[in-house]
Coordinates of C-alpha atoms in Angstrom, one line a residue:
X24 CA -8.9 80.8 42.6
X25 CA -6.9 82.2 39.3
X26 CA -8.7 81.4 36.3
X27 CA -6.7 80.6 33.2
X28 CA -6.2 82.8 30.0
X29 CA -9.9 81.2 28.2
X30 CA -11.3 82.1 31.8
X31 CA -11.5 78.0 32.6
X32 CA -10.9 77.3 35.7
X33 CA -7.8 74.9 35.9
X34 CA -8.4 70.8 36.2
X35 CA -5.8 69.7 39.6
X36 CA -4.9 66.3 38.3
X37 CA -4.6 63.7 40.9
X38 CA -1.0 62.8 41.6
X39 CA -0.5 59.4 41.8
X40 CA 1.5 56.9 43.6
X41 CA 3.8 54.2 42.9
X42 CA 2.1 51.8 41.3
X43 CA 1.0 48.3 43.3
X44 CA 0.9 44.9 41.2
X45 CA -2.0 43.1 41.4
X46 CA -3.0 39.6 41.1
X47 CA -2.6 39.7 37.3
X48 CA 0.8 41.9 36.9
X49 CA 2.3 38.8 38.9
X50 CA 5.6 38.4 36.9
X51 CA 5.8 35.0 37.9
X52 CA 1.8 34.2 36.5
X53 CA 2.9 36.2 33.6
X54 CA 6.0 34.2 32.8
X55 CA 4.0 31.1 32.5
X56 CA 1.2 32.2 31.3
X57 CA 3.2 33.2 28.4
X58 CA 5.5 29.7 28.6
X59 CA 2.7 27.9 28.5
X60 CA 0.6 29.7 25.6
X61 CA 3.9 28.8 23.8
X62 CA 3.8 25.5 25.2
X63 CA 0.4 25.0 23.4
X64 CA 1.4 26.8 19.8
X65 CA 0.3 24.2 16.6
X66 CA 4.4 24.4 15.9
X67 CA 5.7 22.8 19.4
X68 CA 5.8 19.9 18.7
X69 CA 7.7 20.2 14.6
X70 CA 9.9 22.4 16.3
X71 CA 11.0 19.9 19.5
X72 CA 11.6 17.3 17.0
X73 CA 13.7 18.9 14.6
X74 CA 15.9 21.1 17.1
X75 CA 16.1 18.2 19.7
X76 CA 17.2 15.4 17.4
X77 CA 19.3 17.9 15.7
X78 CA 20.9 18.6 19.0
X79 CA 21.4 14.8 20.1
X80 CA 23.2 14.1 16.7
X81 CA 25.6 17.4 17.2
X82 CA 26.2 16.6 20.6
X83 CA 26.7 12.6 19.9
X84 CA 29.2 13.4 17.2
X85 CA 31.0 15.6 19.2
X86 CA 31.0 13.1 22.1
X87 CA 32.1 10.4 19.4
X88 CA 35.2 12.0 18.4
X89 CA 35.8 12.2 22.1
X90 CA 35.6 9.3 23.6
X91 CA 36.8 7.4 20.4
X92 CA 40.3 8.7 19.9
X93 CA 41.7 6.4 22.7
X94 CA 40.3 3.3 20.9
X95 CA 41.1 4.2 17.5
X96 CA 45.3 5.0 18.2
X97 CA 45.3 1.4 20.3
X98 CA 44.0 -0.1 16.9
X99 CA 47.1 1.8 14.9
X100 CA 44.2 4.2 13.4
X101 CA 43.9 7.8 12.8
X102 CA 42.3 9.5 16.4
X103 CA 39.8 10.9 13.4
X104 CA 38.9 7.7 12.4
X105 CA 36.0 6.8 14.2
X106 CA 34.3 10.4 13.7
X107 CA 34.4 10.5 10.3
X108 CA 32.6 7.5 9.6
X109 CA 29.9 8.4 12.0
X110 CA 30.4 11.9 10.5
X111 CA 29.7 10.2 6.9
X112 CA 26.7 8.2 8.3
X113 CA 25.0 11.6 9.7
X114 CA 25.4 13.2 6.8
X115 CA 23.8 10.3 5.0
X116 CA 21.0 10.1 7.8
X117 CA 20.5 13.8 7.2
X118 CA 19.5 13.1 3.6
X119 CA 16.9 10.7 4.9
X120 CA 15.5 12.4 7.4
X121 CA 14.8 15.3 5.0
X122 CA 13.4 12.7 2.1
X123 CA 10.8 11.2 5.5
X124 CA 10.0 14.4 6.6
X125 CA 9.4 16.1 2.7
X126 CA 7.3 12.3 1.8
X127 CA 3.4 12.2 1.6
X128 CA 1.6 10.1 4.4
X129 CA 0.4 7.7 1.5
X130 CA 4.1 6.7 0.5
X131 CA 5.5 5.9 4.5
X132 CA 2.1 3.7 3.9
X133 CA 3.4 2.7 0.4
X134 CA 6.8 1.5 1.5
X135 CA 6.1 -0.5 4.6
X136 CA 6.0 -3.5 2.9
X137 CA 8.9 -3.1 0.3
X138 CA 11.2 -2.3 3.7
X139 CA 9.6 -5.3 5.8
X140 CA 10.8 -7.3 2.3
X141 CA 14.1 -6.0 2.7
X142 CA 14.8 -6.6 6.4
X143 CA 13.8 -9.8 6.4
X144 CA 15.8 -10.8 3.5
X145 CA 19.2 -8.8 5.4
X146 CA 18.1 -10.8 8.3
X147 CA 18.0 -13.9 7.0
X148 CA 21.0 -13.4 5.2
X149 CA 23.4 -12.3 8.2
X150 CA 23.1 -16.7 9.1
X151 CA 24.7 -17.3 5.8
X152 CA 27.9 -18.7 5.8
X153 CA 30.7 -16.3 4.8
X154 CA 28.1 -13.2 4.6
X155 CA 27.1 -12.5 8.3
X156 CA 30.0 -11.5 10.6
X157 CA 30.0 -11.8 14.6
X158 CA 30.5 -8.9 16.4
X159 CA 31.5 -9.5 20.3
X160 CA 29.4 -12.9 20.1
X161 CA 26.4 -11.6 18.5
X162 CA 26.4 -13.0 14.4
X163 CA 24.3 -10.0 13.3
X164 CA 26.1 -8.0 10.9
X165 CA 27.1 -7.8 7.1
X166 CA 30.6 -7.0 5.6
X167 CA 29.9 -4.7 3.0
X168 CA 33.8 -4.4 2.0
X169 CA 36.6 -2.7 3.7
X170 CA 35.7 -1.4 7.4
X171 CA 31.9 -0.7 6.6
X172 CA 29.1 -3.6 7.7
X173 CA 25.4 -3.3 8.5
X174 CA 23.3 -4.3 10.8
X175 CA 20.0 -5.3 9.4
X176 CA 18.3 -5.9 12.6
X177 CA 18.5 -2.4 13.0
X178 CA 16.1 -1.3 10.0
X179 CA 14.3 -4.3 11.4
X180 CA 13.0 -1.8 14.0
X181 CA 11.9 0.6 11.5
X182 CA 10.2 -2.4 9.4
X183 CA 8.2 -3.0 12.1
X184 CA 6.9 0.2 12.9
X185 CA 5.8 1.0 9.7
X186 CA 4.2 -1.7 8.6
X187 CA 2.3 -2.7 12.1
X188 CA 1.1 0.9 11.8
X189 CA 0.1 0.3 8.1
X190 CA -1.9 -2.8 9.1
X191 CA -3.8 -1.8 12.2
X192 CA -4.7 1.9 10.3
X193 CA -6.1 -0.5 7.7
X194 CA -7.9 -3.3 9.8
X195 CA -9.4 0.1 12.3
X196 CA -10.9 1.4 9.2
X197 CA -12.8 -2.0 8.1
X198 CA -13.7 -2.0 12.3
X199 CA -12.2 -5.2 12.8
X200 CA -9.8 -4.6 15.7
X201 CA -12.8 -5.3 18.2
X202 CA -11.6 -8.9 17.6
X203 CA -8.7 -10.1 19.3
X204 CA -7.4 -12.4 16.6
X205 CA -7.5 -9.8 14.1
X206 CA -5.6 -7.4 16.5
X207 CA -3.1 -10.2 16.9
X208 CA -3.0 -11.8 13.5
X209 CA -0.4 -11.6 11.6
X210 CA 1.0 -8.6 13.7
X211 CA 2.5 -10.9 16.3
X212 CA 3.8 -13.9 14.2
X213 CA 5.5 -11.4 11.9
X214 CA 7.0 -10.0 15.2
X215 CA 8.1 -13.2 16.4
X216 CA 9.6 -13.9 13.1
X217 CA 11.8 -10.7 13.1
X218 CA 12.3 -12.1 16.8
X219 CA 13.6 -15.2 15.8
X220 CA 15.4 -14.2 13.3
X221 CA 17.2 -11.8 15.7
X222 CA 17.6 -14.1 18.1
X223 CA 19.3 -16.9 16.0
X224 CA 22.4 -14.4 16.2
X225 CA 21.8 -14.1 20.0
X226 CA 21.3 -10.4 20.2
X227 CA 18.7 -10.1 22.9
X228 CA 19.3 -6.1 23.3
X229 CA 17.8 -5.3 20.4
X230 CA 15.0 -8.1 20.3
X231 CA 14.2 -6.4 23.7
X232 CA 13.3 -3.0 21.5
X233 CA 11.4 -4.9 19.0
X234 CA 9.3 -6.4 21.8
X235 CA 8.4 -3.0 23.7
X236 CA 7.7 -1.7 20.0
X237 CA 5.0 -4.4 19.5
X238 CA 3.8 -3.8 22.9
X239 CA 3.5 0.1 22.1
X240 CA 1.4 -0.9 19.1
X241 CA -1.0 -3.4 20.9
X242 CA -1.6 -0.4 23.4
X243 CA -2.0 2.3 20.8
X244 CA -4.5 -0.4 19.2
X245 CA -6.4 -0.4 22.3
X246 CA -5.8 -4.3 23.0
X247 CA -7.7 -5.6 25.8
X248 CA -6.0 -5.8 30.1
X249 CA -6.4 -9.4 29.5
X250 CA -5.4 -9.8 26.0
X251 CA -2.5 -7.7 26.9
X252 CA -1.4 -9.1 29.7
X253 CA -1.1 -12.5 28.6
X254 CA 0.7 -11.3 25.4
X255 CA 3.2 -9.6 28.5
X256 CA 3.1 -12.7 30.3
X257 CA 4.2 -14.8 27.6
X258 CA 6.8 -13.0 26.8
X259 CA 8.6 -12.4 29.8
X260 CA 8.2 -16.3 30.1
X261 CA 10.5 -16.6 27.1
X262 CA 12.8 -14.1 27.9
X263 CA 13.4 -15.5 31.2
X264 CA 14.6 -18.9 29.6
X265 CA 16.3 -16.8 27.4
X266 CA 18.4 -15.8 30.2
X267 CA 18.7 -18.5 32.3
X268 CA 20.1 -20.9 29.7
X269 CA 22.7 -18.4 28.9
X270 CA 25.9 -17.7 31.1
X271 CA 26.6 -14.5 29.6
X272 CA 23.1 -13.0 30.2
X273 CA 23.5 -14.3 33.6
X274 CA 26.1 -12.7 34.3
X275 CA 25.1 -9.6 33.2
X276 CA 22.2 -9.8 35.4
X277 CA 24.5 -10.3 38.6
X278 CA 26.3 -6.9 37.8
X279 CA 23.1 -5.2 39.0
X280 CA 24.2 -2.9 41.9
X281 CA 28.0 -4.1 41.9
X282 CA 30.8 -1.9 43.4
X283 CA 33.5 -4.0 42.5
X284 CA 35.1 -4.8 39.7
X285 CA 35.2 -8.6 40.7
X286 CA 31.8 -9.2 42.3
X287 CA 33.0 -13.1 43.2
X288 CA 33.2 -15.3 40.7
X289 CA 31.2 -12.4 38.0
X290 CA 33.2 -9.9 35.7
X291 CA 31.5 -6.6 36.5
X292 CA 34.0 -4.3 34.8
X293 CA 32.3 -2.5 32.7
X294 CA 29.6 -2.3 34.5
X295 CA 31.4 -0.8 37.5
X296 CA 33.8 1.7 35.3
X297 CA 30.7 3.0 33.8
X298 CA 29.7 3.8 37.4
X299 CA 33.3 5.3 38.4
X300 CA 33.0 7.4 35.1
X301 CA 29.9 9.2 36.1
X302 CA 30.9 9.3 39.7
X303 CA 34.4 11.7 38.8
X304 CA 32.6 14.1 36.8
X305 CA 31.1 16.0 39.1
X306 CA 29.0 19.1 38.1
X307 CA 30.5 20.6 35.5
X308 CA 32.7 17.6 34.6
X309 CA 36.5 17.5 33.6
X310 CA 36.3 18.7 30.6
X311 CA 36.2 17.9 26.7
X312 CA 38.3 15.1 26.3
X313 CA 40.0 15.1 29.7
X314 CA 38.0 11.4 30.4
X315 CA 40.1 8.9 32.2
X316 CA 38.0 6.2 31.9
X317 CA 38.3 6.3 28.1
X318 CA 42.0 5.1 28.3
X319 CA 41.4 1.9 28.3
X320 CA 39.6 1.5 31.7
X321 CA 35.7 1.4 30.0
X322 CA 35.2 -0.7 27.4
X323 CA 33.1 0.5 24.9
X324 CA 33.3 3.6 25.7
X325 CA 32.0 5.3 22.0
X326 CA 29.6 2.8 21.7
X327 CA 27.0 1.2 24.4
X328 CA 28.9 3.4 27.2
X329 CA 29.3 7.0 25.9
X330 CA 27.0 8.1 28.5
X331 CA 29.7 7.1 30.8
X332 CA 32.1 9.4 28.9
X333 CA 29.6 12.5 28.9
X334 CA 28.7 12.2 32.7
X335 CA 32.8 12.3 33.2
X336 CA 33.8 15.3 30.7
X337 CA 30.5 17.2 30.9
X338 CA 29.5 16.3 34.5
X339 CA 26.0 16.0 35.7
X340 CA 25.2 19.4 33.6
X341 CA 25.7 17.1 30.6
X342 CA 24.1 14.2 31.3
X343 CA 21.1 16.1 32.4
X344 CA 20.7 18.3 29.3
X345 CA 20.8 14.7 27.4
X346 CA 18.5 13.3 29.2
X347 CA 16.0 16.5 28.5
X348 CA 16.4 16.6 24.8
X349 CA 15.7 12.7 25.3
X350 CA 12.7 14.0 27.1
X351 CA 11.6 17.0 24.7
X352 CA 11.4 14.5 21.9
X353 CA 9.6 12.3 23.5
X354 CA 6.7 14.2 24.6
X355 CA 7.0 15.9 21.4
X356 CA 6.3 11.9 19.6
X357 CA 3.0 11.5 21.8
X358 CA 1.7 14.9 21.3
X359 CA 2.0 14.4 17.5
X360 CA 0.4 10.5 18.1
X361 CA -2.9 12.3 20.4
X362 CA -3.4 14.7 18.4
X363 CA -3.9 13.0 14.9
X364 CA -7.3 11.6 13.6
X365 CA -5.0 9.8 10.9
X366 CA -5.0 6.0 12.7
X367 CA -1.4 5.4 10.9
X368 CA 0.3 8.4 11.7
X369 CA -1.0 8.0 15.4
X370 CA 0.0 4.1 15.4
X371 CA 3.6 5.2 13.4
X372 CA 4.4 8.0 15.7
X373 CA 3.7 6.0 18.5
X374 CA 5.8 3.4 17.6
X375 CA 8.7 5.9 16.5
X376 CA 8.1 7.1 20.1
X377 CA 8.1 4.1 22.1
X378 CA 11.0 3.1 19.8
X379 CA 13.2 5.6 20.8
X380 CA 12.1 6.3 24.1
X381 CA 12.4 2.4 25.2
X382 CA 16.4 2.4 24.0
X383 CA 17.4 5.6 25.4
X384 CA 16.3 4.2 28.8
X385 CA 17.4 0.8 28.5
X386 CA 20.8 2.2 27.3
X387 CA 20.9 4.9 30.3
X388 CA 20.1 2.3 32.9
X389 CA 22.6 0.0 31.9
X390 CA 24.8 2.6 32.4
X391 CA 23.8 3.8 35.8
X392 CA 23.5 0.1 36.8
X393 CA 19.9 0.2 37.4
X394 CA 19.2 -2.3 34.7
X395 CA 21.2 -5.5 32.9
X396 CA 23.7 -4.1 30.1
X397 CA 22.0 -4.9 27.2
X398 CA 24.2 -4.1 24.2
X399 CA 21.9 -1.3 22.5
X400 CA 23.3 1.8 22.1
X401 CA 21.9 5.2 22.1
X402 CA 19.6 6.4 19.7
X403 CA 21.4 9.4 17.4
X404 CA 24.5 9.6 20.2
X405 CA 26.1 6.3 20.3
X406 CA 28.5 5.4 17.7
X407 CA 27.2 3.5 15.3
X408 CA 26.1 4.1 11.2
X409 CA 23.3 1.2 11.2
X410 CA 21.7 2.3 13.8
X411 CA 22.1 6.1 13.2
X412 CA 20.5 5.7 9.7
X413 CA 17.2 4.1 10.5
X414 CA 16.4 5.8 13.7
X415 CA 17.1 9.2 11.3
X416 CA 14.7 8.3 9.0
X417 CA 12.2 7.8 12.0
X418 CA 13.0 10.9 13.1
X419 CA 12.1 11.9 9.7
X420 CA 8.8 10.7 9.7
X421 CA 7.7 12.2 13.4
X422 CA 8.7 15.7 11.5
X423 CA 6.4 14.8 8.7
X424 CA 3.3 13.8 11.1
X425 CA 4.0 17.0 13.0
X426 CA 3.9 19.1 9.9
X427 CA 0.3 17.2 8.8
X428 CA -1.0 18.2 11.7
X429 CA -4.2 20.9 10.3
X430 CA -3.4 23.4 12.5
X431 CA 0.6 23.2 12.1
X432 CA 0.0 23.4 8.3
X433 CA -2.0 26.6 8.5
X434 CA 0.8 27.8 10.4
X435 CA 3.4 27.2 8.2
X436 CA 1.0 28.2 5.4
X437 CA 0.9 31.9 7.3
X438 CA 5.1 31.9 7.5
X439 CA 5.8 34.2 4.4
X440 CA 9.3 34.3 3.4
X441 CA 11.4 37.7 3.3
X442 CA 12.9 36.9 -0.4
X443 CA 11.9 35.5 -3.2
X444 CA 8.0 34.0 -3.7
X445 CA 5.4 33.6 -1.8
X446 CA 4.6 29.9 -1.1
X447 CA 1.3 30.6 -2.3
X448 CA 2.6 31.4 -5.5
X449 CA 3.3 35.0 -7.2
X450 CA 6.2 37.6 -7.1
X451 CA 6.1 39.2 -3.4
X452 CA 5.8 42.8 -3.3
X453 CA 9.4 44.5 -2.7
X454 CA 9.8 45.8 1.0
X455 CA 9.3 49.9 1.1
X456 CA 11.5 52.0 3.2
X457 CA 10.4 55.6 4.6
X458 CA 12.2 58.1 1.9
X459 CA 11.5 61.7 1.8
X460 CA 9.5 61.5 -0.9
X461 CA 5.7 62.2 -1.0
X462 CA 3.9 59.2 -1.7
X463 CA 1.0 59.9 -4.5
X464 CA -2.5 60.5 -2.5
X465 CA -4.9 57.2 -2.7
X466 CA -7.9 57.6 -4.5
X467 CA -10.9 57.4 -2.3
X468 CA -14.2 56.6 -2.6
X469 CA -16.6 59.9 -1.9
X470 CA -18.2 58.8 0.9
X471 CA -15.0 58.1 2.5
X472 CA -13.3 60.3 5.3

């Protein structure tokens, strides 16, 4: 055998073959393990929030200005008009969001009251003679001058999130909520009174939200089967007179499941246009702003119905992709609620949750004819300032609970930025490049190698 030049004798390396994966090179295992190591990073659930309710609001305006130009040219107005006053409201919701989300646990605790003040004062004053305005039967709105009203029932929804959450955090932490009448006193009578209140102006729609709100509380409260039951019982006992002694909500109810326009001696027509609306879109849908149905054919069609409009331009591709940022920011809401040890963030983003969650599937069921068409519209999509504003401000807060989180906040204490300071105070050190200069040698110590 021929030796080398140092008289070795020459190492035969093993050729080897193409290589086999194993169990652990699956790329399939590997792709979720990484998904879900991502899944389960402290930031998940700040980052779903933000970039999800971002993307609603983007998406609703851009739906607005679609499926509102028909409307606004019938009324003699600019085919702009419509979008820039929901334009104007996102812009103010914006400012909110970022004032919830930059706020201090203690003052969302601090201003439940002063806004539960201030609802119920609106509310009361929409019955007032020459100050509340009706609005397609329903007396729930205020003229504040030139096109522009408010709907106070609206920020009754945030009212009673925050300050439900502010009371049970507080009676948990004296231990009291082992008793029923401390878990229902006074969180149901000040329900019913927003209820009532709400009611008197015979909006049902959103008295329905403020009812699965209160329900989302009881359950976050840990309220007994039985206690919550009844509480269930009696309330579907009410609305069910509610309905039965009114012909509209009647016939609302008939529409369930209707092909027709005419479903005998019931007007199903927007019920049934909703339906033809999402039936033509197909896939990929027409197109932006190619909708039919928006041409006078579907009545409210920027408003309680611009699902309808989506499903038709953007097809099912669309209406799915809503429905999963709908999703996204939902699991997001009870991820930040199970993972707090704060009893009001966990009752507040609960309620934000159940807030949100509980209209977007009322408001999508109406329009796929699954459920009664209850007038709400959908959250941060739907035209609409009044409701855009307070539902922004509860998206505000879920951002703020997500960033309390311990182990979110170490995270974003790690994130350094690339200019400027560090967050932790001090100049930060300028960024070196390679140069061909000769960097000075570094002192070492002399037992050092």
């Amino acid at each position: 055998m021929p030796s080398s030049r140092t008289g070795r004798l020459p190492v035969r390396r093993a050729v080897r073959g193409p290589a086999v994966p194993g169990p652990r090179d699956n790329p399939v295992r590997t792709l979720y393990t990484r998904a879900r190591k991502a899944w389960d990073r402290p930031l998940t659930a700040y980052y779903l929030i933000l970039g999800g309710s971002l993307l609603i609001t983007v998406l609703g305006l851009v739906m607005v200005y679609s499926a509102s130009q028909i409307t606004a040219l019938q009324m003699s107005l600019p085919g702009s008009y419509f979008f820039r006053k929901q334009l104007l409201a996102a812009a103010i919701g914006g400012v909110l969001l970022l004032a919830a989300s930059r706020m201090p646990v203690r003052l969302h605790r601090a201003l439940a009251y002063p806004i539960l003040a201030g609802a119920v004062f609106l509310m009361a004053l929409v019955q007032v003679p020459g100050i509340g305005v009706a609005v397609n039967g329903n007396q729930n709105w205020i003229a504040l001058g030139g096109s522009f009203q408010i709907q106070p029932s609206e920020f009754g929804k945030l009212a009673l999130v925050l300050w439900g959450a502010d009371l049970l955090a507080r009676k948990q932490d004296r231990r009291l909520l082992s008793q029923w009448k401390h878990m229902l006193v006074p969180l149901v009578p000040a329900a019913l009174m927003l209820l009532g209140l709400i009611m008197l102006g015979g909006d049902m729609g959103t008295a329905i939200i403020l009812t699965a709100i209160l329900f989302g509380l009881l359950w976050l409260a840990g309220a007994p089967t039985r206690l919550f039951v009844g509480v269930l019982s009696v309330a579907a006992l009410i609305g069910v007179f509610l309905i039965r002694t009114s012909p509209n909500r009647m016939a609302r109810l008939a529409c369930l499941g209707a092909t027709e326009p005419q479903s005998g001696p019931v007007d199903c027509w927007q019920a049934v246009h909703g339906i033809y609306a999402l039936a033509s879109g197909g896939i990929f849908g027409s197109g932006l702003g190619a909708s039919v149905e928006k041409w006078g054919q579907l009545p409210e069609a920027h408003t309680d119905f611009i699902f309808a409009v989506t499903g038709e331009e953007l097809g099912l591709a669309g209406t799915l992709s809503v429905l999963a940022l709908f999703a996204a920011l939902g699991y997001a809401g009870i991820r930040v609620a199970g993972r707090t040890e704060d009893p009001f963030v966990r009752y507040a983003a609960g309620g934000v949750t159940t807030w949100i969650t509980a209209q977007a599937v009322i408001n999508i069921g109406a329009v796929l004819g699954l459920l009664p068409i209850a007038g709400v519209p959908l959250p941060l999509f739907s035209y609409g300032g009044s409701a855009l504003l307070p539902t922004m401000f509860a998206i505000g807060l879920l951002i703020a609970f997500a960033r309390e989180d311990p182990a979110a906040r170490m995270a974003l204490a790690l994130r350094q930025p690339r200019f400027g300071k560090k967050r932790n105070g001090g100049s930060q050190r300028p960024r070196r490049w390679n140069t061909m200069r000769r960097r000075a040698p570094v002192a070492r110590s002399s037992g050092e190698r």
